[in-house]
Every structure is written in C-alpha cells, then in structure tokens.
C-alpha cells in the first residue's frame, strides 16, 4: 500500500487524496486478500490470525468431483454464451451503426437493457418463457439466458469499434469489386478484431461468474457459481476459497495477456498517427 | 455536350470531343438529404479518355456527385449511364469504376502488395495473374520495393501511389479521384499533379478528379465542371472558363477578377461613369474584367478603349506580376495586374478593351 | 452505401432474437401478474387484479420495497464517495501509472461476486477478522454481533461490489474533459478547488449519473448478498420474489412484484437518460 501511495504522490497528487485512494484500494482488496490467505488456513474459514498454513484445501479440491463437474459445465456455458452473444451482438452493432428501421431506438434500449437490469428480472422473465413454451430447464436454458443477457456486451463493443473504423475502408473494398459478404469478412471483421476479442473475453468472464440468471434457469447440472452457492448455504467450506483463488489467478493471467495485446495494438495505432 | 448552361444571350460552351464518344452520362441527377438539397438537376457528359475535374468549394456537392457515380450514394432522382448501360442501379462492386479516396483508405491490416491485390483477389483471379498484374501496377507507380510494407509505415506520397495502383490494377473504365492530393504538402502536390496527368495519358483511362483548388484544376484538366451550391455553373476547358466565364461566380472563383455592375440601354453599357458599346439586350448586366486586361493608358490609345483615372490604394507582390488595387475616379475599387513592379503608383490613367469585359450571369 | 439486403441481414437476426428472448418474456411477466394459482397448483389464465391488490394491502411488501430502496441509496452514495475521488486522482494526477492503477480497480471484478460476498462474511463474523482485531486492539471487549446479518453488512458488501461500477463511467467522463479547459480555468485565475467545482464536476456529471444509476439499480435488485449476510432485518424485495417463485409457488404474485420492479427501474433509467442528455454539453 505504501508503494501505491508512492506511485501516486510521485506525480505530485495532493497527499490527502492519495491517502484516501489508498484506503479505497484497501477496501477493494481486503476481501480478496482474506480469501487467498484463508485458502491456506489450517483452521478453515474462522479465526484470526490464520494459523497452521496448509495445502489441504487444495488437495481436497482436486478430489472433489462435483466441483470439477460444475467447472466443466460453466466452461461449456461460457463458451456457448460467447458464441451466441457474438453471433447476434456483431450484427446488432452493425445494424445500430448503419441500418435504419422503425423502432431502432426501442431495439437499442432493449438490447442494452439486460446490462443495467437486475439479473433477477432477466432470469425470471426467461423462466416464464421456458415454462410457457414447455422447455425443460437444463444447461441449454442457462446458455440461452446468458447469451441473451450478454448480447449487449458484444453490441456495445462492436458499435464502439465501428465508430473508430473509417467507413472509407469498406467503401474502398466495395469499390474494388468485393461484395458485401466479402467486404464483411475481409475488411470489417479484421478491423473489429480487438473489439471482438475484448467482447468475447468479457462475455466469457461474466458468464463464468453469472449467478442471478442461472439461479432461475438451472436444471440438474450446476454451474460453478451455483455449486459454490449451494455449499455456502450449507456452511463452512474452505475449499471454496481454494477454487476462488485459483480462478482469480487464472483471471489475472488473462488480464495480463489481454493488456499486452491491447498495448501492442495501441502501439500500432500510434505509429499510424506519426 | 451538356445542355446549354448559359441562360439568355450567353454563348453556349462547346466541346465536340464529349459529343462524339461520351463514356459517362449524368442525366438530371438530384440528391437531397432529408430536406436539404445537395445536388439540383445535374447533367454532365464525360468523354472516353478525358481528364475532367469537378471543381467546387466544400459543401458544393462535388463529393456527393462522385459518391453517386461510385455507387456509395443513390441519387434522389435522375440517372447515370456508362458505355450505354445504366450504372446507377448497380451496386458499387459491379461497377467498372474505381476510386482513389481522399485519405487513400488503404486497408491498415494488409501490406502494400495485399492492398493492390485486393481487387483481383475478390474477383477470384488466378494467383499467377494476380501476381503479374500487381507487379505491373506497383511498377507503374514505382512502389515495387515497398510491396511488403504496411500502409502505416510509408509516407503520404507513397500511400497516394499505392492507392492509385490499387485502383488501376482492376482496369476500370473510369477512375474517380476524391481530392487525392489535399493531404500532401505544396511541393509534393505539384509533383504529383504532373505525375497524375502523365499517368492518365499513359493508361488512357477516363479520370474524374474532384478538388476545391482552382489552380490544381487548371493545371490538370481537359475540362473543368464548376459546381456551386449543388448546381453546375459552367463546364468548359480551363482556358475557356478563364477567359469566358459564364457566371459571376465562375469569374470570381477562378482567378482574380473585377466585377462591374451596370445597365445596358440601347446598345450602350453603363457602369458608374464608364460606358461602352455592346451587343446585348437592355437591362441590368454584370461584366467580368480580368486585372491583366487593364493597362496603363498610352498616348496612342487603342481604338474605342475605355479610359479612366485612378489612384493606387494598395499593392501586393505576386512573383512574375504585381496586383495593384486602385480607386477609380468613379468610386469603384478595381484590381490591376501589372508585370512592371513599382511602376504603377500614385495617380495613373488606365484603360481596357471593351471586348475584355465579359458579360456574366449574376446570382439570382 | 449499404444495400437493402445487407441491412436486412444485419438487422433481422438480432431483432428476431431480441423479440423472442426479451420482449416476449417481459410481456409474459406482465401477463402472469394478472393470473393466479389454483388450489391444485395450476396457473389460472384469467384476468384478475388480486395480485396487485395484495401488494397494496400488505405492509410487508411496501416496507421491504422501501428498505431495498434505502439500502440501494446508501450503496449508491457510498460507491460514488469511494469511486469519484479515485477516478479523479487517476485521471488528473496519475500520469505514468494510470493504466496500472486502472487495472487495479478493475481486477476485483474478476473475483466471483459470491466469493467476495462470502469473504465479507469471514471478515464480519463474530469470530471473524474484524472482531478479532477489534478485541485484540481493546476497542471492543466482546464480539460485535451487529456487524454480520444486518443491513449494515449488506450495504458494506454491495458498496464493495459496485464501487468499481461507479468508478468506470466517472473515470470515462473525466478522461473526456479536454485538458485545455483545465488550463484555461487556471489561466483565468481559478484555484485547483475552484476549477474542480466550476469546470470538472459539472462536466463529469453524466458519468456520475451513469455510475449512480448502475449502482442503485443493480443493488436494488440484489438477492444474494441479503441471503448471505443480511439476516432477517436485511431482507430485500428480490428475496421475497425468490421465495414466491420457490417454496411458496406463487408465481403470479412474484411476477407482479418483478413487474413493479421492472417498471421502477425503467422509470429510473428514463429519468437518468433525460438528465444525462441535459448535462452532456457536446
């Protein structure tokens, strides 16, 4: 934390503000630190300070089939949701950018709505749909739920990417004899690459962590958050800390990779400006 | 050529070349965006192998006209024909028209070579043929050694050449150039003007060149189509549009001029206290008088020259010549071009040949 | 420049999907709110206002709704109080480390919501981190019970979760403020505080609004934090809905409550959209 204050005050920020920011960061990171520390705590989740550091919870975790089954379910759901959300979100972003049709304003708000709506409303309304349509709840219904809720992410990212894209590139492609379809694959998509990768990563992580929508649409197979939820409701389970720590570490790696990718792209952008 | 542009009593422009083998016919094209009319009833023919410049200020509608020919915009009314076929109903990718875009629009994710190969590639041309055609096109613009470079790593002038090669490799019947030189600095610009002109003669393709720079238009074009507020003011060869401007706007936009407002009565034109004989109907009239047509009055004055006294107000050095602003005894401020620097100062006696005062259509 | 076919191809699939999976479900929710459940546990598809009548006549619904709004309001204010200074510091004073600090704010979002809520349970519990430290430091003589299973715990946890959400739009709006405006303000003799109050704050209001809307709406509809940490006094409106859809099997009443929530949220979004338009000067 001291390092952090240093990093900020280095740039002549008001000291008081820097100290306040350090406190905010402490608040944001306290639960994460607790989570990681207690994943090694010999006395489970209770007690302070943590004692008898151990890897038992990790060992226990690796033999816990239910958890790993739910991890696989979550991965399946997340990947399928990414596909659905991209398959619909990319055209939706394009449509918002370049098509005019009656009700476009309503369409825009509707697509973006699940992003700002409490998950319970999205989950419940879809539950009603599936019940009326006589669809049995399963991972498929969860996927449909996540896919629908997360179209908004792909749409906003693609739309933002299109604002930066020079329309002349697509015109040049058409001008050179490429059809709309060829232009889409050869010019539009490659130039939206960063937006799409960004959207896919975001959709993936949000889906992996989603619980409110899944809560209502789940069948017999649990996703990881629902498995965790079930165990938390039952009581003390330190291996939850262990799996969360592992996921956190993986997420961190993903951020770093993404960050590097973005930096490289920005470096290319900057070169273009010179 | 075009339908008569000039209204009552003004000479129609003639260009036999366009009449014989028109490649492109623009017929009564109009374009409105919402309530805003950008183009009014434009008709224009472009001859095979011609270098035509569409000249106009920003907002004149010149880019819109170009985009209608390229197929990026649809005309609200009117038709465009090319080589005897309806062009405006085809999507852009089915038109044998290619465009060099204002900022070149080179694909940033493709190399120079891949950019040039783009057209043949989407047309599913055999790989061997693509290679030879791309090499040829790059050679024509002297960019072979940059084939593997990304557009972001070459200079503006080089990007310009690649954009040209990328368009020409498709062997279009018509090449559209949308202010392609506007991003270059003055020196490079002049050099590229000559290069472009030479290239056009070499390949023999019809060029439609859009610019707001009248000097550029004069240097490069076979004909200039002057566009103003969505209407064609005049279509003519550079020399003609300069010496016989059809409208007050044309006279002012191209080169410097003195606009004399007056009235014709019984074959005599009167502008303030200047007067001379004309063959024009009675009524209000405007004349364009180029600054170089006004000269110092000599002892032996030309027959029927119009003569007046003036006082020098201001002068500006222009290299080969000097532009002198004078206040005539009748109160008019006029501009005079003289090649003798510093000679015209103080009070002077000036004159001009009435034949050089060109009657022009005034804004409605 | 785009043909009709192209426009149809990009608009129709998302339009159809949105109609089936968003529009129809919301409509169904509205329809359900007028239906009822028979004694044989079947949904009766006939119009009745009984659900809305029950909502209006029982105090518990109104109370819970107000409590949820009150909790959400506190979360909103706290998130802004934590998020704004952070965003300001990053945008205006952290020149070099900007990207790293920005990532530091985002990273907690990558840890599961549930797990973070659960970690607060570990911290706030009677034998948890906070109580042990407080006793160790002789601030408290015995474990403080009110820390956990209370509205306080819910507010604290939700604030922790939504602070980054409040931070993001504020930071974006601060980044959009042209630096020459700040220089102009300094040039005209305004102090740092004056510049903040008269230039930066007004121009960042759209971001504050977006952050506030986000924090309020999402915490208002939350049902997990109250279940985990709220105890009986921390029950929120969504918990009632979850109950009605679960054990008590009264879907129509649950649908009526959710539909009220949906309307309320839409109203809030509409108001915030109007305000945002007014405060955006570009």
Coordinates of C-alpha atoms in Angstrom, one line a residue, chain A residues 166 168-180 182-183 186-187 190-191 268 271-272, chain B residues 67 70 72 92-93 97-99 101 105-109 118-119 121-122 124 152 166-167 170:
Chain A
X166 CA -13.1 4.6 -41.3
X168 CA -13.9 4.6 -46.5
X169 CA -12.2 1.3 -45.9
X170 CA -15.4 -0.6 -46.6
X171 CA -16.3 1.7 -49.5
X172 CA -12.8 1.0 -50.9
X173 CA -13.5 -2.7 -50.7
X174 CA -16.8 -2.4 -52.5
X175 CA -15.2 -0.1 -55.0
X176 CA -12.6 -2.7 -55.7
X177 CA -15.2 -5.3 -56.6
X178 CA -15.7 -7.1 -53.3
X179 CA -19.4 -8.0 -52.4
X180 CA -20.9 -7.0 -49.1
X182 CA -16.6 -10.4 -48.9
X183 CA -16.2 -6.9 -47.5
X186 CA -12.0 -9.2 -45.4
X187 CA -12.3 -5.7 -44.1
X190 CA -10.4 -7.8 -39.3
X191 CA -10.7 -4.2 -38.3
X268 CA 0.5 0.2 -33.9
X271 CA 2.6 4.5 -35.4
X272 CA -0.3 5.2 -37.8
Chain B
X67 CA -20.1 9.1 -54.5
X70 CA -19.1 5.3 -57.4
X72 CA -21.9 4.8 -52.3
X92 CA -20.6 -0.4 -56.2
X93 CA -18.8 -3.7 -56.6
X97 CA -15.4 2.4 -61.7
X98 CA -12.7 2.7 -59.1
X99 CA -12.0 5.4 -56.6
X101 CA -10.1 8.1 -51.7
X105 CA -8.4 4.3 -47.4
X106 CA -5.6 1.7 -47.6
X107 CA -6.5 -1.3 -45.6
X108 CA -4.4 -1.0 -42.4
X109 CA -4.2 -4.7 -41.8
X118 CA -7.4 -7.0 -53.1
X119 CA -9.5 -6.3 -56.2
X121 CA -8.4 -11.4 -55.4
X122 CA -12.0 -10.8 -54.6
X124 CA -11.2 -14.8 -57.9
X152 CA 1.2 2.8 -41.8
X166 CA -4.8 -0.4 -56.1
X167 CA -7.5 1.3 -58.3
X170 CA -8.6 -3.5 -61.8

